[in-house]
PDB file of C-alpha atoms in Angstrom:
ATOM      1  CA  MET A 741     -13.204 -17.619  -1.044  1.00  0.00           C
ATOM      2  CA  THR A 742      -9.531 -18.326  -0.202  1.00  0.00           C
ATOM      3  CA  ASN A 743      -7.661 -17.298   2.900  1.00  0.00           C
ATOM      4  CA  VAL A 744      -4.147 -16.454   1.870  1.00  0.00           C
ATOM      5  CA  HIS A 745      -1.279 -15.965   4.319  1.00  0.00           C
ATOM      6  CA  PHE A 746       1.418 -13.448   3.383  1.00  0.00           C
ATOM      7  CA  THR A 747       4.727 -13.298   5.284  1.00  0.00           C
ATOM      8  CA  HIS A 748       6.904 -10.349   4.264  1.00  0.00           C
ATOM      9  CA  ILE A 749      10.499 -11.527   4.739  1.00  0.00           C
ATOM     10  CA  GLY A 750      12.052  -8.377   3.392  1.00  0.00           C
ATOM     11  CA  GLY A 751      12.476  -6.327   0.205  1.00  0.00           C
ATOM     12  CA  PRO A 752      10.484  -8.132  -2.493  1.00  0.00           C
ATOM     13  CA  THR A 753      10.603 -11.434  -0.723  1.00  0.00           C
ATOM     14  CA  VAL A 754       7.214 -12.770   0.454  1.00  0.00           C
ATOM     15  CA  LEU A 755       6.030 -16.251   1.405  1.00  0.00           C
ATOM     16  CA  ILE A 756       2.510 -16.903   0.085  1.00  0.00           C
ATOM     17  CA  GLU A 757       0.560 -19.795   1.569  1.00  0.00           C
ATOM     18  CA  PHE A 758      -2.862 -21.167   0.749  1.00  0.00           C
ATOM     19  CA  GLY A 759      -4.636 -24.443  -0.186  1.00  0.00           C
ATOM     20  CA  GLY A 760      -1.511 -26.469   0.646  1.00  0.00           C
ATOM     21  CA  TRP A 761       0.723 -24.298  -1.643  1.00  0.00           C
ATOM     22  CA  HIS A 762       3.917 -22.608  -0.431  1.00  0.00           C
ATOM     23  CA  LEU A 763       5.071 -19.953  -2.922  1.00  0.00           C
ATOM     24  CA  LEU A 764       7.979 -17.568  -2.608  1.00  0.00           C
ATOM     25  CA  THR A 765       8.568 -14.375  -4.475  1.00  0.00           C
ATOM     26  CA  ASP A 766      11.998 -12.900  -5.457  1.00  0.00           C
ATOM     27  CA  PRO A 767      14.092 -14.705  -2.787  1.00  0.00           C
ATOM     28  CA  THR A 768      16.699 -12.530  -0.995  1.00  0.00           C
ATOM     29  CA  PHE A 769      18.271 -14.054   2.117  1.00  0.00           C
ATOM     30  CA  ASP A 770      21.832 -12.557   2.312  1.00  0.00           C
ATOM     31  CA  ALA A 771      22.875 -10.801   5.517  1.00  0.00           C
ATOM     32  CA  PRO A 772      23.097  -7.081   5.322  1.00  0.00           C
ATOM     33  CA  GLY A 773      26.260  -5.061   4.518  1.00  0.00           C
ATOM     34  CA  GLN A 774      27.133  -6.287   0.985  1.00  0.00           C
ATOM     35  CA  THR A 775      27.112  -3.907  -1.968  1.00  0.00           C
ATOM     36  CA  TYR A 776      25.629  -5.255  -5.233  1.00  0.00           C
ATOM     37  CA  SER A 777      26.335  -3.979  -8.678  1.00  0.00           C
ATOM     38  CA  PHE A 778      23.363  -3.388 -10.943  1.00  0.00           C
ATOM     39  CA  GLY A 779      25.417  -2.617 -14.034  1.00  0.00           C
ATOM     40  CA  TRP A 780      26.080   0.609 -15.934  1.00  0.00           C
ATOM     41  CA  GLY A 781      27.760   2.184 -12.954  1.00  0.00           C
ATOM     42  CA  THR A 782      24.903   1.695 -10.516  1.00  0.00           C
ATOM     43  CA  SER A 783      25.005  -0.304  -7.280  1.00  0.00           C
ATOM     44  CA  SER A 784      23.285  -0.529  -3.856  1.00  0.00           C
ATOM     45  CA  ARG A 785      24.098  -1.634  -0.360  1.00  0.00           C
ATOM     46  CA  LYS A 786      21.796  -4.040   1.499  1.00  0.00           C
ATOM     47  CA  LEU A 787      20.873  -2.461   4.855  1.00  0.00           C
ATOM     48  CA  THR A 788      18.540  -5.046   6.441  1.00  0.00           C
ATOM     49  CA  GLY A 789      18.606  -8.838   6.591  1.00  0.00           C
ATOM     50  CA  PRO A 790      15.662 -11.189   6.146  1.00  0.00           C
ATOM     51  CA  ALA A 791      13.061 -11.395   8.866  1.00  0.00           C
ATOM     52  CA  VAL A 792      12.817 -15.153   8.308  1.00  0.00           C
ATOM     53  CA  SER A 793      15.885 -17.261   7.639  1.00  0.00           C
ATOM     54  CA  ALA A 794      15.954 -19.621   4.648  1.00  0.00           C
ATOM     55  CA  ALA A 795      16.382 -22.588   7.144  1.00  0.00           C
ATOM     56  CA  ASP A 796      13.068 -21.650   8.705  1.00  0.00           C
ATOM     57  CA  LEU A 797      11.061 -21.772   5.451  1.00  0.00           C
ATOM     58  CA  PRO A 798       8.655 -24.571   4.679  1.00  0.00           C
ATOM     59  CA  PRO A 799       9.303 -26.661   1.566  1.00  0.00           C
ATOM     60  CA  ILE A 800       8.738 -24.252  -1.395  1.00  0.00           C
ATOM     61  CA  ASP A 801       6.534 -25.469  -4.207  1.00  0.00           C
ATOM     62  CA  ALA A 802       7.347 -22.609  -6.585  1.00  0.00           C
ATOM     63  CA  ILE A 803       9.507 -19.552  -6.690  1.00  0.00           C
ATOM     64  CA  LEU A 804       8.131 -16.626  -8.651  1.00  0.00           C
ATOM     65  CA  LEU A 805      11.244 -14.649  -9.806  1.00  0.00           C
ATOM     66  CA  THR A 806      10.436 -11.375 -11.491  1.00  0.00           C
ATOM     67  CA  HIS A 807      14.043 -11.085 -12.755  1.00  0.00           C
ATOM     68  CA  VAL A 808      17.325 -12.796 -12.074  1.00  0.00           C
ATOM     69  CA  HIS A 809      19.879 -10.086 -12.789  1.00  0.00           C
ATOM     70  CA  HIS A 810      19.555  -7.721  -9.819  1.00  0.00           C
ATOM     71  CA  GLY A 811      20.885  -8.612  -6.371  1.00  0.00           C
ATOM     72  CA  ASP A 812      17.931  -7.021  -4.562  1.00  0.00           C
ATOM     73  CA  ASN A 813      15.604  -9.467  -6.252  1.00  0.00           C
ATOM     74  CA  LEU A 814      17.817 -12.527  -6.289  1.00  0.00           C
ATOM     75  CA  ASP A 815      20.965 -12.690  -4.097  1.00  0.00           C
ATOM     76  CA  SER A 816      23.339 -15.510  -3.272  1.00  0.00           C
ATOM     77  CA  GLY A 817      21.094 -16.848  -0.426  1.00  0.00           C
ATOM     78  CA  GLY A 818      18.120 -16.754  -2.826  1.00  0.00           C
ATOM     79  CA  ARG A 819      19.991 -18.562  -5.581  1.00  0.00           C
ATOM     80  CA  ALA A 820      20.850 -21.348  -3.144  1.00  0.00           C
ATOM     81  CA  LEU A 821      17.049 -22.052  -2.757  1.00  0.00           C
ATOM     82  CA  LEU A 822      16.326 -22.370  -6.499  1.00  0.00           C
ATOM     83  CA  PRO A 823      17.386 -26.025  -7.021  1.00  0.00           C
ATOM     84  CA  GLY A 824      15.208 -27.200  -4.076  1.00  0.00           C
ATOM     85  CA  ALA A 825      12.049 -25.485  -5.244  1.00  0.00           C
ATOM     86  CA  GLY A 826       9.470 -27.471  -7.036  1.00  0.00           C
ATOM     87  CA  THR A 827       9.226 -24.978  -9.813  1.00  0.00           C
ATOM     88  CA  VAL A 828      10.899 -21.693 -10.787  1.00  0.00           C
ATOM     89  CA  VAL A 829       8.975 -19.264 -12.950  1.00  0.00           C
ATOM     90  CA  THR A 830      10.822 -16.218 -14.352  1.00  0.00           C
ATOM     91  CA  THR A 831      11.532 -14.296 -17.537  1.00  0.00           C
ATOM     92  CA  ARG A 832      12.582 -16.142 -20.629  1.00  0.00           C
ATOM     93  CA  PRO A 833      16.174 -14.711 -20.586  1.00  0.00           C
ATOM     94  CA  GLY A 834      16.308 -15.382 -16.784  1.00  0.00           C
ATOM     95  CA  ALA A 835      15.227 -19.055 -17.342  1.00  0.00           C
ATOM     96  CA  ARG A 836      17.986 -19.547 -19.928  1.00  0.00           C
ATOM     97  CA  SER A 837      20.563 -18.081 -17.561  1.00  0.00           C
ATOM     98  CA  LEU A 838      19.827 -20.355 -14.599  1.00  0.00           C
ATOM     99  CA  PRO A 839      21.705 -23.572 -14.155  1.00  0.00           C
ATOM    100  CA  MET A 840      18.555 -25.549 -13.350  1.00  0.00           C
ATOM    101  CA  LYS A 841      15.329 -25.993 -15.391  1.00  0.00           C
ATOM    102  CA  ALA A 842      12.959 -23.075 -15.067  1.00  0.00           C
ATOM    103  CA  ARG A 843       9.755 -21.936 -16.782  1.00  0.00           C
ATOM    104  CA  GLY A 844      10.417 -18.780 -18.825  1.00  0.00           C
ATOM    105  CA  LEU A 845       7.607 -16.441 -19.667  1.00  0.00           C
ATOM    106  CA  ARG A 846       7.055 -13.162 -21.643  1.00  0.00           C
ATOM    107  CA  ALA A 847       4.450 -10.729 -20.669  1.00  0.00           C
ATOM    108  CA  GLY A 848       1.065 -12.122 -21.773  1.00  0.00           C
ATOM    109  CA  GLU A 849       2.247 -15.720 -21.509  1.00  0.00           C
ATOM    110  CA  SER A 850       0.979 -18.173 -18.864  1.00  0.00           C
ATOM    111  CA  THR A 851       1.713 -21.416 -17.116  1.00  0.00           C
ATOM    112  CA  ARG A 852      -0.037 -23.616 -14.673  1.00  0.00           C
ATOM    113  CA  LEU A 853       1.075 -25.104 -11.290  1.00  0.00           C
ATOM    114  CA  GLU A 854      -0.683 -28.388 -10.461  1.00  0.00           C
ATOM    115  CA  ALA A 855      -0.333 -30.837  -7.566  1.00  0.00           C
ATOM    116  CA  PRO A 856      -2.702 -33.545  -6.152  1.00  0.00           C
ATOM    117  CA  GLY A 857      -5.131 -32.313  -3.628  1.00  0.00           C
ATOM    118  CA  ARG A 858      -4.445 -28.644  -4.250  1.00  0.00           C
ATOM    119  CA  PRO A 859      -6.195 -26.088  -6.477  1.00  0.00           C
ATOM    120  CA  PRO A 860      -4.404 -25.479  -9.748  1.00  0.00           C
ATOM    121  CA  ILE A 861      -2.789 -22.067 -10.093  1.00  0.00           C
ATOM    122  CA  ASP A 862      -2.815 -20.261 -13.382  1.00  0.00           C
ATOM    123  CA  ILE A 863       0.106 -17.774 -13.592  1.00  0.00           C
ATOM    124  CA  LEU A 864      -0.050 -14.993 -16.148  1.00  0.00           C
ATOM    125  CA  ALA A 865       3.091 -12.909 -16.717  1.00  0.00           C
ATOM    126  CA  THR A 866       2.411  -9.157 -16.700  1.00  0.00           C
ATOM    127  CA  PRO A 867       4.451  -6.314 -18.236  1.00  0.00           C
ATOM    128  CA  CYS A 868       7.080  -4.328 -16.365  1.00  0.00           C
ATOM    129  CA  ARG A 869       9.275  -1.449 -17.339  1.00  0.00           C
ATOM    130  CA  HIS A 870      12.043  -1.242 -14.758  1.00  0.00           C
ATOM    131  CA  GLY A 871      12.799   2.480 -15.512  1.00  0.00           C
ATOM    132  CA  PRO A 872      12.116   5.392 -17.752  1.00  0.00           C
ATOM    133  CA  PRO A 873      11.124   5.087 -21.391  1.00  0.00           C
ATOM    134  CA  LEU A 874      13.589   3.172 -23.609  1.00  0.00           C
ATOM    135  CA  SER A 875      15.447   1.852 -20.570  1.00  0.00           C
ATOM    136  CA  ARG A 876      14.659  -1.839 -21.081  1.00  0.00           C
ATOM    137  CA  PRO A 877      17.860  -2.666 -23.038  1.00  0.00           C
ATOM    138  CA  ILE A 878      19.765  -1.344 -19.962  1.00  0.00           C
ATOM    139  CA  THR A 879      17.581  -2.530 -17.119  1.00  0.00           C
ATOM    140  CA  GLY A 880      16.748  -5.974 -18.698  1.00  0.00           C
ATOM    141  CA  GLU A 881      13.614  -8.064 -18.807  1.00  0.00           C
ATOM    142  CA  VAL A 882      11.254  -8.006 -15.845  1.00  0.00           C
ATOM    143  CA  ILE A 883       7.815  -9.515 -15.421  1.00  0.00           C
ATOM    144  CA  GLY A 884       5.064  -9.564 -12.861  1.00  0.00           C
ATOM    145  CA  PHE A 885       2.667 -12.295 -12.080  1.00  0.00           C
ATOM    146  CA  ALA A 886      -1.174 -12.590 -11.867  1.00  0.00           C
ATOM    147  CA  LEU A 887      -2.284 -15.691  -9.999  1.00  0.00           C
ATOM    148  CA  SER A 888      -5.732 -17.260 -10.413  1.00  0.00           C
ATOM    149  CA  TRP A 889      -7.168 -20.366  -8.918  1.00  0.00           C
ATOM    150  CA  PRO A 890     -10.602 -22.001  -8.322  1.00  0.00           C
ATOM    151  CA  GLY A 891     -12.395 -20.506  -5.328  1.00  0.00           C
ATOM    152  CA  GLN A 892     -11.175 -16.962  -5.583  1.00  0.00           C
ATOM    153  CA  ALA A 893     -14.038 -14.762  -4.354  1.00  0.00           C
ATOM    154  CA  HIS A 894     -12.796 -11.368  -5.515  1.00  0.00           C
ATOM    155  CA  GLY A 895     -10.215 -11.834  -8.355  1.00  0.00           C
ATOM    156  CA  PRO A 896      -6.584 -12.651  -9.024  1.00  0.00           C
ATOM    157  CA  LEU A 897      -3.568 -12.013  -6.813  1.00  0.00           C
ATOM    158  CA  TRP A 898      -1.121  -9.699  -8.634  1.00  0.00           C
ATOM    159  CA  ILE A 899       2.596  -9.359  -7.909  1.00  0.00           C
ATOM    160  CA  THR A 900       3.577  -6.272  -9.852  1.00  0.00           C
ATOM    161  CA  GLY A 901       7.326  -6.798 -10.092  1.00  0.00           C
ATOM    162  CA  ASP A 902       9.840  -3.985 -10.199  1.00  0.00           C
ATOM    163  CA  THR A 903       8.202  -1.426 -12.585  1.00  0.00           C
ATOM    164  CA  VAL A 904       7.322   2.200 -12.995  1.00  0.00           C
ATOM    165  CA  ASP A 905       3.776   3.116 -13.910  1.00  0.00           C
ATOM    166  CA  HIS A 906       3.287   2.937 -17.725  1.00  0.00           C
ATOM    167  CA  ARG A 907       0.558   2.408 -20.211  1.00  0.00           C
ATOM    168  CA  ALA A 908       1.042  -1.381 -20.736  1.00  0.00           C
ATOM    169  CA  LEU A 909       0.987  -1.859 -16.929  1.00  0.00           C
ATOM    170  CA  ARG A 910      -2.312   0.057 -16.541  1.00  0.00           C
ATOM    171  CA  ARG A 911      -3.854  -1.774 -19.436  1.00  0.00           C
ATOM    172  CA  ALA A 912      -2.881  -5.189 -17.971  1.00  0.00           C
ATOM    173  CA  ALA A 913      -4.205  -4.187 -14.511  1.00  0.00           C
ATOM    174  CA  ALA A 914      -7.535  -3.110 -16.028  1.00  0.00           C
ATOM    175  CA  ALA A 915      -7.913  -6.391 -17.998  1.00  0.00           C
ATOM    176  CA  ILE A 916      -6.870  -8.578 -15.034  1.00  0.00           C
ATOM    177  CA  ARG A 917      -8.818  -6.593 -12.302  1.00  0.00           C
ATOM    178  CA  PRO A 918      -6.781  -8.132  -9.471  1.00  0.00           C
ATOM    179  CA  SER A 919      -8.259  -8.131  -6.021  1.00  0.00           C
ATOM    180  CA  THR A 920      -5.055  -8.214  -4.006  1.00  0.00           C
ATOM    181  CA  VAL A 921      -1.809  -6.619  -5.133  1.00  0.00           C
ATOM    182  CA  LEU A 922       1.728  -7.119  -3.922  1.00  0.00           C
ATOM    183  CA  LEU A 923       2.939  -3.721  -5.011  1.00  0.00           C
ATOM    184  CA  HIS A 924       6.687  -3.153  -5.580  1.00  0.00           C
ATOM    185  CA  LEU A 925       7.447   0.409  -4.620  1.00  0.00           C
ATOM    186  CA  GLY A 926      10.541   2.331  -3.409  1.00  0.00           C
ATOM    187  CA  GLY A 927      11.059   4.929  -6.141  1.00  0.00           C
ATOM    188  CA  VAL A 928      14.577   3.495  -6.887  1.00  0.00           C
ATOM    189  CA  GLY A 929      17.112   6.022  -8.015  1.00  0.00           C
ATOM    190  CA  PHE A 930      20.914   6.380  -8.330  1.00  0.00           C
ATOM    191  CA  PRO A 931      23.338   9.332  -8.077  1.00  0.00           C
ATOM    192  CA  LEU A 932      24.492   8.520 -11.601  1.00  0.00           C
ATOM    193  CA  THR A 933      20.959   8.927 -13.096  1.00  0.00           C
ATOM    194  CA  GLY A 934      19.745  11.898 -11.041  1.00  0.00           C
ATOM    195  CA  PRO A 935      15.987  12.279 -10.839  1.00  0.00           C
ATOM    196  CA  LEU A 936      15.124   9.264 -12.954  1.00  0.00           C
ATOM    197  CA  ARG A 937      13.201   6.555 -11.106  1.00  0.00           C
ATOM    198  CA  TYR A 938      13.396   2.760 -11.661  1.00  0.00           C
ATOM    199  CA  SER A 939      10.458   1.572  -9.619  1.00  0.00           C
ATOM    200  CA  MET A 940       7.098   2.960  -8.581  1.00  0.00           C
ATOM    201  CA  THR A 941       6.549   5.889  -6.195  1.00  0.00           C
ATOM    202  CA  GLY A 942       3.528   6.291  -3.976  1.00  0.00           C
ATOM    203  CA  ARG A 943       2.106   8.864  -6.371  1.00  0.00           C
ATOM    204  CA  GLN A 944       2.416   6.455  -9.297  1.00  0.00           C
ATOM    205  CA  ALA A 945       0.818   3.687  -7.196  1.00  0.00           C
ATOM    206  CA  VAL A 946      -2.197   5.837  -6.521  1.00  0.00           C
ATOM    207  CA  ARG A 947      -2.578   6.509 -10.273  1.00  0.00           C
ATOM    208  CA  LEU A 948      -2.304   2.842 -11.111  1.00  0.00           C
ATOM    209  CA  CYS A 949      -4.856   1.781  -8.480  1.00  0.00           C
ATOM    210  CA  GLN A 950      -7.380   4.356  -9.788  1.00  0.00           C
ATOM    211  CA  THR A 951      -7.481   2.378 -13.031  1.00  0.00           C
ATOM    212  CA  PHE A 952      -8.914  -0.816 -11.461  1.00  0.00           C
ATOM    213  CA  THR A 953      -9.557  -0.222  -7.705  1.00  0.00           C
ATOM    214  CA  PRO A 954      -8.426  -3.455  -6.016  1.00  0.00           C
ATOM    215  CA  ARG A 955      -9.673  -4.601  -2.611  1.00  0.00           C
ATOM    216  CA  THR A 956      -6.264  -4.747  -0.924  1.00  0.00           C
ATOM    217  CA  VAL A 957      -2.788  -3.273  -1.781  1.00  0.00           C
ATOM    218  CA  LEU A 958       0.213  -4.779   0.105  1.00  0.00           C
ATOM    219  CA  PRO A 959       3.394  -2.576  -0.412  1.00  0.00           C
ATOM    220  CA  VAL A 960       6.695  -4.416  -0.631  1.00  0.00           C
ATOM    221  CA  HIS A 961      10.228  -3.693  -1.804  1.00  0.00           C
ATOM    222  CA  TYR A 962      10.458  -0.224  -0.392  1.00  0.00           C
ATOM    223  CA  GLU A 963      12.900  -0.832   2.440  1.00  0.00           C
ATOM    224  CA  GLY A 964      16.159  -2.501   3.376  1.00  0.00           C
ATOM    225  CA  TRP A 965      18.369  -1.096   0.563  1.00  0.00           C
ATOM    226  CA  ALA A 966      20.275   2.173  -0.052  1.00  0.00           C
ATOM    227  CA  HIS A 967      18.952   2.754  -3.562  1.00  0.00           C
ATOM    228  CA  PHE A 968      15.316   3.308  -2.408  1.00  0.00           C
ATOM    229  CA  ARG A 969      14.396   6.977  -2.646  1.00  0.00           C
ATOM    230  CA  GLN A 970      10.931   6.679  -1.085  1.00  0.00           C
ATOM    231  CA  GLY A 971      10.384   4.603   1.998  1.00  0.00           C
ATOM    232  CA  ARG A 972       7.122   4.040   3.870  1.00  0.00           C
ATOM    233  CA  ASP A 973       6.972   7.644   5.203  1.00  0.00           C
ATOM    234  CA  GLY A 974       7.165   9.028   1.647  1.00  0.00           C
ATOM    235  CA  VAL A 975       4.588   6.652   0.340  1.00  0.00           C
ATOM    236  CA  GLU A 976       2.257   7.628   3.152  1.00  0.00           C
ATOM    237  CA  ARG A 977       2.679  11.272   2.396  1.00  0.00           C
ATOM    238  CA  ASP A 978       1.602  10.515  -1.207  1.00  0.00           C
ATOM    239  CA  LEU A 979      -1.363   8.543   0.046  1.00  0.00           C
ATOM    240  CA  ALA A 980      -2.452  11.342   2.312  1.00  0.00           C
ATOM    241  CA  ARG A 981      -3.085  13.382  -0.779  1.00  0.00           C
ATOM    242  CA  ALA A 982      -5.040  10.612  -2.555  1.00  0.00           C
ATOM    243  CA  PRO A 983      -8.797   9.989  -2.449  1.00  0.00           C
ATOM    244  CA  GLU A 984      -9.965   8.347   0.701  1.00  0.00           C
ATOM    245  CA  GLN A 985     -11.168   5.311  -1.386  1.00  0.00           C
ATOM    246  CA  ILE A 986      -7.570   4.738  -2.548  1.00  0.00           C
ATOM    247  CA  ARG A 987      -5.950   5.338   0.888  1.00  0.00           C
ATOM    248  CA  GLY A 988      -8.099   2.674   2.449  1.00  0.00           C
ATOM    249  CA  LEU A 989      -6.792  -0.005   0.132  1.00  0.00           C
ATOM    250  CA  PHE A 990      -3.216   0.077   1.466  1.00  0.00           C
ATOM    251  CA  GLN A 991      -2.237  -2.408   4.201  1.00  0.00           C
ATOM    252  CA  TRP A 992       1.354  -2.599   5.509  1.00  0.00           C
ATOM    253  CA  LEU A 993       2.605  -6.102   6.124  1.00  0.00           C
ATOM    254  CA  PRO A 994       4.553  -6.711   9.330  1.00  0.00           C
ATOM    255  CA  ARG A 995       7.950  -8.243   8.626  1.00  0.00           C
ATOM    256  CA  GLY A 996       8.311 -11.863   9.525  1.00  0.00           C
ATOM    257  CA  THR A 997       4.728 -12.406  10.639  1.00  0.00           C
ATOM    258  CA  ALA A 998       1.999 -14.244   8.567  1.00  0.00           C
ATOM    259  CA  THR A 999      -0.966 -12.048   7.868  1.00  0.00           C
ATOM    260  CA  GLN A1000      -4.165 -13.348   6.436  1.00  0.00           C
ATOM    261  CA  PHE A1001      -6.234 -11.780   3.582  1.00  0.00           C
ATOM    262  CA  GLN A1002      -9.217 -13.111   1.677  1.00  0.00           C
ATOM    263  CA  VAL A1003      -8.561 -13.343  -2.019  1.00  0.00           C
TER     264      VAL A1003
END
């Protein structure tokens, strides 16, 4: 059994610590106020800064970067951290675009992190669809990460990445059977694209969790940006209509404070 500490820094950015490892997801450390273009006439303004500054982070062994081409997952402050990280794992196109060496994965591919005196971590890339059907050529390649290591009592740790609910995602979840999930939510939408959503809503999250029933779900990436159409209140309204078994899985991480869970 492994005790894992999660510190939600803001948006998709989480510091994950266990067994001597310090992992960071989708680093975003810019101050609020800037507007970021996402291409094809879409953009968003950052509303909230990080709860932990980059200067206060421990040395980072690996950065798990679900995609490199959206500012709400990798901003200027986050990019500045990449060269100092021991390893960067991201999509194949993302790895080719970065100025430093990175490990690029497609969904279904894996890599391993190893260091003396620490448990090895196997990282499996999981499928994401960052929008409605047929949107991948526009929204770009995105992956999630399923992390496994010796001593896990309940199953892998899964970082879903920015995705809507879709068949390949549900199949991957059912095959991996993760115990703890960092679930990217927010129901992203833009005026230009009307009712279309580019990340999961609470209702979709409930449907996904019913396919494999994890032990713990930790929502992230639902706050701090203008393009989120569903914040915590909206997610909780969807959860209120879900079966009690599913409602009880969701735990909200406090920003900036390490919270421990058994994985």
